[in-house]
PDB file of C-alpha atoms and ligand atoms in Angstrom:
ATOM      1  CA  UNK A   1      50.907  86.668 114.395  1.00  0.00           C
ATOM      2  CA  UNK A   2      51.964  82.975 114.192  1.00  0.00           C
ATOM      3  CA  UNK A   3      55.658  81.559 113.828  1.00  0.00           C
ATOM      4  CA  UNK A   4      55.394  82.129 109.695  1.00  0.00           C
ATOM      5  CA  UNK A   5      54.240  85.782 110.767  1.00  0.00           C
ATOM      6  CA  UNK A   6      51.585  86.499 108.348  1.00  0.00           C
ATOM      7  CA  UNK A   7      51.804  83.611 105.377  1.00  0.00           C
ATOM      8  CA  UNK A   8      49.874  85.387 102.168  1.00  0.00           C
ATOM      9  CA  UNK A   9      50.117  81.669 100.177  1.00  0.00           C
ATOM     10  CA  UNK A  10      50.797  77.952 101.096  1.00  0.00           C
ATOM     11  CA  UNK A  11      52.959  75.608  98.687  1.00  0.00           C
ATOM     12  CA  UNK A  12      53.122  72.629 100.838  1.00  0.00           C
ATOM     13  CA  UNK A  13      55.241  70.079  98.480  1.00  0.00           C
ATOM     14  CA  UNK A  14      57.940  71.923  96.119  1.00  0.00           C
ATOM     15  CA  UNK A  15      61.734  70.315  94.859  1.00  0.00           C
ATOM     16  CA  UNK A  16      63.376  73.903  95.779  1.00  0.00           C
ATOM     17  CA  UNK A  17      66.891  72.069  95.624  1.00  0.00           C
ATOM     18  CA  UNK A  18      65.875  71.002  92.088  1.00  0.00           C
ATOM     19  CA  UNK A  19      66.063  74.473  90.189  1.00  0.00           C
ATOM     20  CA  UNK A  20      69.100  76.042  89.297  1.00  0.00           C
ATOM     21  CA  UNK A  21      68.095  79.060  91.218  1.00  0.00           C
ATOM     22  CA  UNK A  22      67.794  77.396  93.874  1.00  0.00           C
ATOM     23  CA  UNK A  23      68.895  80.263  96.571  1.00  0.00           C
ATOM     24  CA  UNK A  24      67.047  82.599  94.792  1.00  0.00           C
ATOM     25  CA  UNK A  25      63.970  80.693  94.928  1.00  0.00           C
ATOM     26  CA  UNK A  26      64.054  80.662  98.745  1.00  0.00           C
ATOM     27  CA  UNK A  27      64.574  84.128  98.931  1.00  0.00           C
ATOM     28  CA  UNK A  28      61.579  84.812  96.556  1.00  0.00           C
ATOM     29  CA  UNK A  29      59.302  82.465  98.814  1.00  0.00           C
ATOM     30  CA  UNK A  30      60.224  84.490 101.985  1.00  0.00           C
ATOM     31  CA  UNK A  31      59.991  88.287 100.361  1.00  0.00           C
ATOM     32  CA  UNK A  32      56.290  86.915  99.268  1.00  0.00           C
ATOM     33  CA  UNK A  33      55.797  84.947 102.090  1.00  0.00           C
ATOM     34  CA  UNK A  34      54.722  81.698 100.554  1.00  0.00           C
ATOM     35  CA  UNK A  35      54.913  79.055 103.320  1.00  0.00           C
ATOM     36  CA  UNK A  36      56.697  76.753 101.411  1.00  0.00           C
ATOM     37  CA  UNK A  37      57.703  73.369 101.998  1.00  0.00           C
ATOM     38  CA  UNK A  38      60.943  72.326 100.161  1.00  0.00           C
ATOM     39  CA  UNK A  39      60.455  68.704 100.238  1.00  0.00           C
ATOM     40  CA  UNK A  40      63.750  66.770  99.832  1.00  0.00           C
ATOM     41  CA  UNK A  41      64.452  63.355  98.065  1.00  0.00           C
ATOM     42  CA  UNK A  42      67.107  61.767  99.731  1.00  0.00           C
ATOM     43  CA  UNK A  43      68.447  62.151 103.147  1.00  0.00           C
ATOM     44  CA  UNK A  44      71.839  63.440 102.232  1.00  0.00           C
ATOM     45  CA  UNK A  45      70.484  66.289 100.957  1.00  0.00           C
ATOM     46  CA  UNK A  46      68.564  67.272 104.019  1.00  0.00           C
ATOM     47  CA  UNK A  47      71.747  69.799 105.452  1.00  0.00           C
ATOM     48  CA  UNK A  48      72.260  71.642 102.454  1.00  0.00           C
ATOM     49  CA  UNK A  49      68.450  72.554 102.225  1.00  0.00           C
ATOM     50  CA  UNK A  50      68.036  73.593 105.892  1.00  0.00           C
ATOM     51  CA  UNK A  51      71.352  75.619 105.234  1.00  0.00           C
ATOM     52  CA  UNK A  52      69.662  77.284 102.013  1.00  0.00           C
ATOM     53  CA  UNK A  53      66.935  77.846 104.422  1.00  0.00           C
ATOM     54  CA  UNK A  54      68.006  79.056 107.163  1.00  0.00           C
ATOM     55  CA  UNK A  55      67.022  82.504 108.110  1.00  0.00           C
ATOM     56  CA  UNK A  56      63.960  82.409 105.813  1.00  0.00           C
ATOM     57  CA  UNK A  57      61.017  82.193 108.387  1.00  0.00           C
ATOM     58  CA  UNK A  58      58.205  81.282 105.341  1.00  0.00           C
ATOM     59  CA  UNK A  59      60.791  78.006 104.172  1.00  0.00           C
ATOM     60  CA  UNK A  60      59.816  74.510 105.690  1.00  0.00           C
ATOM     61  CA  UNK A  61      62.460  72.125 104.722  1.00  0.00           C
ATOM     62  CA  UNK A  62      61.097  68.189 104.973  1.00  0.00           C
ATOM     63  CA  UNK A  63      63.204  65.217 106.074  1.00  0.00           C
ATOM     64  CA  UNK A  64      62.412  62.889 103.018  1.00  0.00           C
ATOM     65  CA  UNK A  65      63.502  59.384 101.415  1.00  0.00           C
ATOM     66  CA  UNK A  66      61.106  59.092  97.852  1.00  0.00           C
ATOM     67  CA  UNK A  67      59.806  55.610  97.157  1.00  0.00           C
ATOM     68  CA  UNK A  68      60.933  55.827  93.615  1.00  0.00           C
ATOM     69  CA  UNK A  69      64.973  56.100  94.866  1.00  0.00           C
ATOM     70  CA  UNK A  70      64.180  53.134  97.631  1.00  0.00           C
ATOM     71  CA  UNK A  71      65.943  50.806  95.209  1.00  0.00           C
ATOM     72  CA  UNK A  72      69.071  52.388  94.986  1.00  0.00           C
ATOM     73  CA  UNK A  73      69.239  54.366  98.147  1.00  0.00           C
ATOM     74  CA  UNK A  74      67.143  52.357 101.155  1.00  0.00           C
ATOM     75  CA  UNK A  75      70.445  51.946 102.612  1.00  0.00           C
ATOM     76  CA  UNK A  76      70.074  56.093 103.417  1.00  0.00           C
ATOM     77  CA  UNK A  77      67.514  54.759 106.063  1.00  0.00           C
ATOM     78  CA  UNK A  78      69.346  55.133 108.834  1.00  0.00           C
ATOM     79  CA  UNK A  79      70.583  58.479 108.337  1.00  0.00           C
ATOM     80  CA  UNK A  80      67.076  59.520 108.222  1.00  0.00           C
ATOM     81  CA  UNK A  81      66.587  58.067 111.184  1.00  0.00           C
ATOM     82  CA  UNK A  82      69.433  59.834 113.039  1.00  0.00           C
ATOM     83  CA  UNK A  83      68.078  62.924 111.631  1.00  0.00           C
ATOM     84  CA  UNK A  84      64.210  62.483 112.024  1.00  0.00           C
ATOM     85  CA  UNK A  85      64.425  64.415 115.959  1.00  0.00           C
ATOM     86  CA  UNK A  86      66.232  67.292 114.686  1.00  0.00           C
ATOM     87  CA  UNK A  87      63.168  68.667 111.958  1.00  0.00           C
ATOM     88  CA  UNK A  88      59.219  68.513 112.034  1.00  0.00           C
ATOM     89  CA  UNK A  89      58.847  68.280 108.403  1.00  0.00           C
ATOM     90  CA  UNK A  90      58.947  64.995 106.908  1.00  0.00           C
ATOM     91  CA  UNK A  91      58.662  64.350 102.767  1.00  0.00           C
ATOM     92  CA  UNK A  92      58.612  63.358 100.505  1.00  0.00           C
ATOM     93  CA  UNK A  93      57.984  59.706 101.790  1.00  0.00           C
ATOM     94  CA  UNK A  94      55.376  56.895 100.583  1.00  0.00           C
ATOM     95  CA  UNK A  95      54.831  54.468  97.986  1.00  0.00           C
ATOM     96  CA  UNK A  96      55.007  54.044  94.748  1.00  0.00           C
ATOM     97  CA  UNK A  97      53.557  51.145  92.392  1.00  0.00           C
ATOM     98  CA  UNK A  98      53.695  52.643  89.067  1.00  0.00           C
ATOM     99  CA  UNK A  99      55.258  50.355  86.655  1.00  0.00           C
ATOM    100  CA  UNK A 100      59.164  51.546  86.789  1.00  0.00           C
ATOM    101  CA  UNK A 101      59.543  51.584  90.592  1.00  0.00           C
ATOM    102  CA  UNK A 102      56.953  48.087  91.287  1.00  0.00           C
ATOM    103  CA  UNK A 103      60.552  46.000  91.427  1.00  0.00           C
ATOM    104  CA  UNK A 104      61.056  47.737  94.904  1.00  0.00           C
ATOM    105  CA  UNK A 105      57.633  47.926  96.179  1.00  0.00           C
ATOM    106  CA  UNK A 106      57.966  45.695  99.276  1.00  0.00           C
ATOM    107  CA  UNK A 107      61.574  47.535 100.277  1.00  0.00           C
ATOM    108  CA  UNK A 108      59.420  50.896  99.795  1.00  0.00           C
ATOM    109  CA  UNK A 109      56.538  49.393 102.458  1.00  0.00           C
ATOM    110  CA  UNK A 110      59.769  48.461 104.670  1.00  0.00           C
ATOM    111  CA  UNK A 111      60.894  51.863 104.748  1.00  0.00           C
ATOM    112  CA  UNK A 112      57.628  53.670 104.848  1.00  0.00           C
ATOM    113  CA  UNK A 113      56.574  51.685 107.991  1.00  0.00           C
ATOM    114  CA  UNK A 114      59.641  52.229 109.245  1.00  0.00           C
ATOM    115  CA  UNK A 115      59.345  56.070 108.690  1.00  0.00           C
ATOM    116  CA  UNK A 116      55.591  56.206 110.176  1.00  0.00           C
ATOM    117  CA  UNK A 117      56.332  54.093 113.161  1.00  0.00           C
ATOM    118  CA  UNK A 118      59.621  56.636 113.809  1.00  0.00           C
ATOM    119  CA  UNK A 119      57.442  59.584 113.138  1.00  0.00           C
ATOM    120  CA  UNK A 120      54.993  58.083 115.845  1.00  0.00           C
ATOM    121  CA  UNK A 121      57.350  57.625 118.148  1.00  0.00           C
ATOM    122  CA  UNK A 122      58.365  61.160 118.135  1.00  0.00           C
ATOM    123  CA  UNK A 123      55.420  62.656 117.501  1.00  0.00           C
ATOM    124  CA  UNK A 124      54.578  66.015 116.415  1.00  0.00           C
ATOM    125  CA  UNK A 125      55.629  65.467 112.793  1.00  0.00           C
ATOM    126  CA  UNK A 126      54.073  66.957 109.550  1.00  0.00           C
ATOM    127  CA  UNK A 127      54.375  64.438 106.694  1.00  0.00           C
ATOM    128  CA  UNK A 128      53.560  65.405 102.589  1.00  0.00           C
ATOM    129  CA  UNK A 129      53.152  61.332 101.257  1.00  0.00           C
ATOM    130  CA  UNK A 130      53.487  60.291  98.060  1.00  0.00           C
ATOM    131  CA  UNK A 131      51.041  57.338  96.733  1.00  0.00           C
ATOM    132  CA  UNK A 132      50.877  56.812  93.360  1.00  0.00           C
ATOM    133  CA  UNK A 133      49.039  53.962  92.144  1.00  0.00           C
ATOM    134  CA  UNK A 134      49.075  52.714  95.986  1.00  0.00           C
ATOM    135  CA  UNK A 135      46.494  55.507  97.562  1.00  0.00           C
ATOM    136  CA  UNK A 136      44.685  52.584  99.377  1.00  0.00           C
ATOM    137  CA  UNK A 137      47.916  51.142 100.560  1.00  0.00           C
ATOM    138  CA  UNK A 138      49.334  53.925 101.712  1.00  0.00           C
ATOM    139  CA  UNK A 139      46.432  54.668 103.707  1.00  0.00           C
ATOM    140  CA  UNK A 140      46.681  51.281 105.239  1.00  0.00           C
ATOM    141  CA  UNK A 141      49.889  52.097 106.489  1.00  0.00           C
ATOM    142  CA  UNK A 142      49.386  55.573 108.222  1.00  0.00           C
ATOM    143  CA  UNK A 143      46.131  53.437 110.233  1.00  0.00           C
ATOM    144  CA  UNK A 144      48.580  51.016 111.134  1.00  0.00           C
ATOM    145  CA  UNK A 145      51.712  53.005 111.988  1.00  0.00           C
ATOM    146  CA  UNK A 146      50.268  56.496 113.074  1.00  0.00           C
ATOM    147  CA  UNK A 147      48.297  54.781 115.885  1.00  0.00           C
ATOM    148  CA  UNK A 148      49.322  57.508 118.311  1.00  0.00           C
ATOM    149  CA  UNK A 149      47.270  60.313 116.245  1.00  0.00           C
ATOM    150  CA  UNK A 150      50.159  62.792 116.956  1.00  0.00           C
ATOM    151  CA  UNK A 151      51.230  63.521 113.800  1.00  0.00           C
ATOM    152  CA  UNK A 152      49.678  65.218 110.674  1.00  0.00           C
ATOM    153  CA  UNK A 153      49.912  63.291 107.233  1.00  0.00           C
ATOM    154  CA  UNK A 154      49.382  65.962 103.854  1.00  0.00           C
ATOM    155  CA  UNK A 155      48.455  63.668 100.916  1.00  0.00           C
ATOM    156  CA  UNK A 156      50.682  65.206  97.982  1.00  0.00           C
ATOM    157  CA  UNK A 157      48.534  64.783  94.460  1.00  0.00           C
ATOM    158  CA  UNK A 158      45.754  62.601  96.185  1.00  0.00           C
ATOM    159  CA  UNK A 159      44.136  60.601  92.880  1.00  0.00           C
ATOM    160  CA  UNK A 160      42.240  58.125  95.051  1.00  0.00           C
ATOM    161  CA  UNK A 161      38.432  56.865  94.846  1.00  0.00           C
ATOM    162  CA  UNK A 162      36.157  59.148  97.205  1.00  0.00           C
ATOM    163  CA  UNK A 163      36.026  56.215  99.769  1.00  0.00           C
ATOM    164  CA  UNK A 164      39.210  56.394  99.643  1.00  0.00           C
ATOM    165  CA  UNK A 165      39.617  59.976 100.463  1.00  0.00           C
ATOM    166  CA  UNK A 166      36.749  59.283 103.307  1.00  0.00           C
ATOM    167  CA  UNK A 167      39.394  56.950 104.965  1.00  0.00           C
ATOM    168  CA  UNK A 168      41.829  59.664 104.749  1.00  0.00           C
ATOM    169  CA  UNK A 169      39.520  62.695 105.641  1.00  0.00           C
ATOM    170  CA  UNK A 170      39.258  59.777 109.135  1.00  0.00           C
ATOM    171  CA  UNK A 171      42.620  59.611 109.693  1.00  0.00           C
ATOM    172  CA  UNK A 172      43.128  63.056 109.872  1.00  0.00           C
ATOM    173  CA  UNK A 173      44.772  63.679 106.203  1.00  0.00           C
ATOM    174  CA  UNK A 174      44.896  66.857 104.783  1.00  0.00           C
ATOM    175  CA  UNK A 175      45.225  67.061 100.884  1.00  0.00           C
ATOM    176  CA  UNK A 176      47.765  69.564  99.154  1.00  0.00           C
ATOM    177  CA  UNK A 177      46.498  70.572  95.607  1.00  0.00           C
ATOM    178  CA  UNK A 178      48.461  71.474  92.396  1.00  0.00           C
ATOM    179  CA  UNK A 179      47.121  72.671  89.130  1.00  0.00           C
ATOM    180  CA  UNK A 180      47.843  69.825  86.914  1.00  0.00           C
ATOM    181  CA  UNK A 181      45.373  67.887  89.275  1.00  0.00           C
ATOM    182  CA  UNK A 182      42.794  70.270  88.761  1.00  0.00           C
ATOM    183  CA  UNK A 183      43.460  70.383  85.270  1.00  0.00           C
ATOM    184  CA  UNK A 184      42.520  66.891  85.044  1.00  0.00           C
ATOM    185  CA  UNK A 185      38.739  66.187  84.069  1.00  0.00           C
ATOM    186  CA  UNK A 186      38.369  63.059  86.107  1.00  0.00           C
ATOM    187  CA  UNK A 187      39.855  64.573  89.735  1.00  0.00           C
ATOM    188  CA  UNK A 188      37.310  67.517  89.627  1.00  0.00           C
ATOM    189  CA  UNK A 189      34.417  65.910  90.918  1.00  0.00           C
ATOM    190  CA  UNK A 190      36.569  64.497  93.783  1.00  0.00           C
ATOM    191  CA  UNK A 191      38.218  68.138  93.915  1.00  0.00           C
ATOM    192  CA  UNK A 192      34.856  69.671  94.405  1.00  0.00           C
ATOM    193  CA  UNK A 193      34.217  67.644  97.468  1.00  0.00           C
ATOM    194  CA  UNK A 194      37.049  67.555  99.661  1.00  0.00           C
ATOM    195  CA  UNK A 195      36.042  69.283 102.957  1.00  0.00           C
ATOM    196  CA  UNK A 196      37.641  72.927 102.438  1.00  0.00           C
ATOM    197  CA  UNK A 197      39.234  72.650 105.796  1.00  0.00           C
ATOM    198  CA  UNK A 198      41.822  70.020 104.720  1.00  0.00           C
ATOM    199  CA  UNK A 199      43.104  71.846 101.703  1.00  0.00           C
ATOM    200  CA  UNK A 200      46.166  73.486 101.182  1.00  0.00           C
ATOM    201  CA  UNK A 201      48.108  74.277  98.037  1.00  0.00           C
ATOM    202  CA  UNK A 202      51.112  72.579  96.011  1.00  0.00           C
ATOM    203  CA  UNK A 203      53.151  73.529  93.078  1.00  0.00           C
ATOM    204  CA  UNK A 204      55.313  70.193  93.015  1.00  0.00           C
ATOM    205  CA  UNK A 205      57.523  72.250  90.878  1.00  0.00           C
ATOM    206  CA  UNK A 206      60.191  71.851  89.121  1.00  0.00           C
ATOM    207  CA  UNK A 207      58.260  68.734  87.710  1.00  0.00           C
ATOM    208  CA  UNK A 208      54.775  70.171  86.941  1.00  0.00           C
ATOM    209  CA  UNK A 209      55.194  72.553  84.112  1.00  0.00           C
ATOM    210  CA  UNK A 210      53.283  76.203  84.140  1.00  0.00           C
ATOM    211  CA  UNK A 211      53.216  78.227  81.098  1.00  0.00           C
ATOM    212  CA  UNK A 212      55.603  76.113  79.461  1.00  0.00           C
ATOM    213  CA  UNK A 213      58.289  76.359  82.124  1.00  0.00           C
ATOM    214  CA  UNK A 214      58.815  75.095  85.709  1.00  0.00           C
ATOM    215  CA  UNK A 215      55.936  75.648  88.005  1.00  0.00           C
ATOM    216  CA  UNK A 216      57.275  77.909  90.974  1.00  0.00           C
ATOM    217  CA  UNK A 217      55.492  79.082  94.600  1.00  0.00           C
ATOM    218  CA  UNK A 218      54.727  82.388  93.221  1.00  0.00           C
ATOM    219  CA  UNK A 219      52.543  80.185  90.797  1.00  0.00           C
ATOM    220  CA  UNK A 220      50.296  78.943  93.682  1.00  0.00           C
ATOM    221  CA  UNK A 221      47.491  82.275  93.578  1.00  0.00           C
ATOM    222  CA  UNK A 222      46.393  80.576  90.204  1.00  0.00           C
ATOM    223  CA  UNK A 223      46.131  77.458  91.476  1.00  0.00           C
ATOM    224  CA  UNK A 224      43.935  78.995  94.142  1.00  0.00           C
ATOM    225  CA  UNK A 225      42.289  80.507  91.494  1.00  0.00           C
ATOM    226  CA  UNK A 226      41.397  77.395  89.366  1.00  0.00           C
ATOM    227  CA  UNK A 227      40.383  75.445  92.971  1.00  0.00           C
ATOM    228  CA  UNK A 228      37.882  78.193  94.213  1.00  0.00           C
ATOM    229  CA  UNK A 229      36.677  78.479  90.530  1.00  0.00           C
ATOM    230  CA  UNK A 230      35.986  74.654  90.420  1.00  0.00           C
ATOM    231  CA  UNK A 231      34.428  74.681  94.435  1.00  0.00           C
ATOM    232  CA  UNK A 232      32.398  78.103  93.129  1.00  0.00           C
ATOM    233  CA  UNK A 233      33.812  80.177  95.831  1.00  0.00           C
ATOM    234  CA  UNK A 234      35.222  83.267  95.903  1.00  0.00           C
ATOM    235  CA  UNK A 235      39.317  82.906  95.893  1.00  0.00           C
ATOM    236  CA  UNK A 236      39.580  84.945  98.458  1.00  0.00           C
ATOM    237  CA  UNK A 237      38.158  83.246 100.979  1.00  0.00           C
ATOM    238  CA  UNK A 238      39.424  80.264  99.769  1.00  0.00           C
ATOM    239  CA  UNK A 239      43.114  81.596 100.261  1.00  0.00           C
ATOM    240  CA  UNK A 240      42.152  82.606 103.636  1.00  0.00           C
ATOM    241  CA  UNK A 241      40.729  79.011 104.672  1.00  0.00           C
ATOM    242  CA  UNK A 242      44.371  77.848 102.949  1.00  0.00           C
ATOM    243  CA  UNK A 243      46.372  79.871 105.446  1.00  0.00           C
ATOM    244  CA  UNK A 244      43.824  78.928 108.429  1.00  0.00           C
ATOM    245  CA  UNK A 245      43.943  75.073 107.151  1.00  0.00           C
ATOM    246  CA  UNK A 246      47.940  75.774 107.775  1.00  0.00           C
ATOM    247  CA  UNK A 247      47.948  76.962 110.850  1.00  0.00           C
ATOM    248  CA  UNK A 248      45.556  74.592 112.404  1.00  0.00           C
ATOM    249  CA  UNK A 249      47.486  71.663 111.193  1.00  0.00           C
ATOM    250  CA  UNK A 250      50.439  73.407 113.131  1.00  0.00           C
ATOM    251  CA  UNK A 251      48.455  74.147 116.105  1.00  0.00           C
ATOM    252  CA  UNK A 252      48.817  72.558 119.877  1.00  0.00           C
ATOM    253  CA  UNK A 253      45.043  72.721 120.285  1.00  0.00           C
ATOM    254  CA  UNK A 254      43.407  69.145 119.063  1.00  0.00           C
ATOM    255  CA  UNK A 255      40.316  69.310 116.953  1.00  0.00           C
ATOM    256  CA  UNK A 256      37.705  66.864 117.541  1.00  0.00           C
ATOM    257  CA  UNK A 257      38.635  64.081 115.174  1.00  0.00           C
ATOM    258  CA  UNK A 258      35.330  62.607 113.184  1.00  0.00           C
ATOM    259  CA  UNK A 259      34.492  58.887 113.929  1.00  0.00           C
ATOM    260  CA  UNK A 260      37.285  58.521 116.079  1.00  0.00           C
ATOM    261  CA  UNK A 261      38.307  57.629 119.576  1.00  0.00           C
ATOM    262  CA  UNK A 262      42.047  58.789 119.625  1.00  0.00           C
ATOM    263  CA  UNK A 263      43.383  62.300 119.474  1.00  0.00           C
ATOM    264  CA  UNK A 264      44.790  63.784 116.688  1.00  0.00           C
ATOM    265  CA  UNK A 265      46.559  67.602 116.704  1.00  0.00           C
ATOM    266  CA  UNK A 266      47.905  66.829 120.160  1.00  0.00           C
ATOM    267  CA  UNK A 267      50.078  68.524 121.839  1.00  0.00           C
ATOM    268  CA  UNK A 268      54.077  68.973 119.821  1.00  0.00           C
ATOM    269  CA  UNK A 269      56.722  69.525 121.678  1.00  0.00           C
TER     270      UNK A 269
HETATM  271 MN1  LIG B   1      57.300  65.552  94.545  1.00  0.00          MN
END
């Protein structure tokens, strides 16, 4: 038993204010207990979601401000900071440096530091990052913000270089999978080698598509499907190591950090 009570499937980064069924979605997640965290966009719409929410023990709703809306809506900034010590879930945050959103890419690192160094402050905080086009960046800076090692960051759709994902894998980064990635012939050889103990599962619905429509929690035992298919494992056990992988990254007891002085896991209030 654990505070989820017993999680079957993970789907750590999903837009569950973005459907039209929106209620109904949460309520599906909880009867089929999917830990699922409904990542939110903007600050504003951080209420509504925990209201949705509430009630439903397997719904994680994340405290977020997205790097591509930084241009219009970095003035939001400080209502995430008044609202950053009420929730432990944080996303989606990060960079972006894709062509359309480049304009705003030094307000995004403004905010994003901000967000870390808040986050470190408080401690205790799980965090699902965006970094498109900017892995290396912003992996730069969780070492320079997240200097207390108290909080957990989940790379959402890691498409970084293996030395990149190294760095990451050091700074205590877990990695949260969907199955457009694996469907994508250049991530699988990364895919194959991330160590199994920092995976966990993704839809990232309603923008990646499954069977022609929007890609939904109950979607995530295929994914896990694909991913033990691709590591040659059986999915079983790879579903199992999903749900430990979540549970360790919301557990009191430290592990042992690799090539690294400071503490990470530490004790949340
Ligand atoms: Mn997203």
């Amino acid at each position: 038993m654990n505070a989820f009570g017993s999680p079957r499937w993970v789907d750590f980064h999903c837009h569950l204010d973005l459907y039209q069924d929106h209620q109904r979605l949460v309520r599906e997640c909880n009867a089929e207990k999917i830990v699922t965290l409904g990542v939110t966009t903007t600050p504003k719409a951080f209420a509504r979601n925990v209201d949705v929410a509430s009630g439903h023990s397997y719904v994680l709703i994340g405290l977020g401000l997205h790097p591509q809306l930084i241009s219009e809506r970095a003035s939001e900034l400080s209502l995430f900071e008044k609202l950053l010590p009420s929730t432990r879930y944080v996303g989606e945050v990060g960079l972006d440096a894709g062509p359309r959103y480049y304009a705003s890419f030094q307000d995004q690192k403004r905010v994003f530091s901000r967000i870390l160094r808040a986050c470190d402050e408080q401690g205790g905080k799980i965090l699902s990052i965006h970094s498109v086009r900017s892995v290396s960046k912003v992996i730069k800076e969780l070492e320079q913000n997240l200097t207390h090692g108290n909080c957990v960051p989940v790379l959402h759709w890691f498409t970084g270089t293996p030395s990149e994902a190294d760095r990451a894998v050091d700074l205590g980064c877990y990695f949260s999978i969907n199955a457009e990635m694996i469907s994508v012939g250049k991530n699988r050889s990364l895919l194959q080698k991330l160590p199994l103990e920092r995976l966990l599962t993704e839809t990232d619905g309603p923008f990646v598509n499954f069977m022609s429509r929007p890609a939904r929690p109950t979607d995530v035992p295929t994914t896990v499907e694909l991913l033990a298919r691709l590591r040659g494992i059986d999915p079983q056990l790879l579903a199992d190591q999903i749900i430990n992988n979540l549970l360790a990254m919301h557990s009191p007891a430290p592990a042992e950090p690799p090539q690294r002085q400071m503490r990470l896991f530490k004790s949340t209030p």
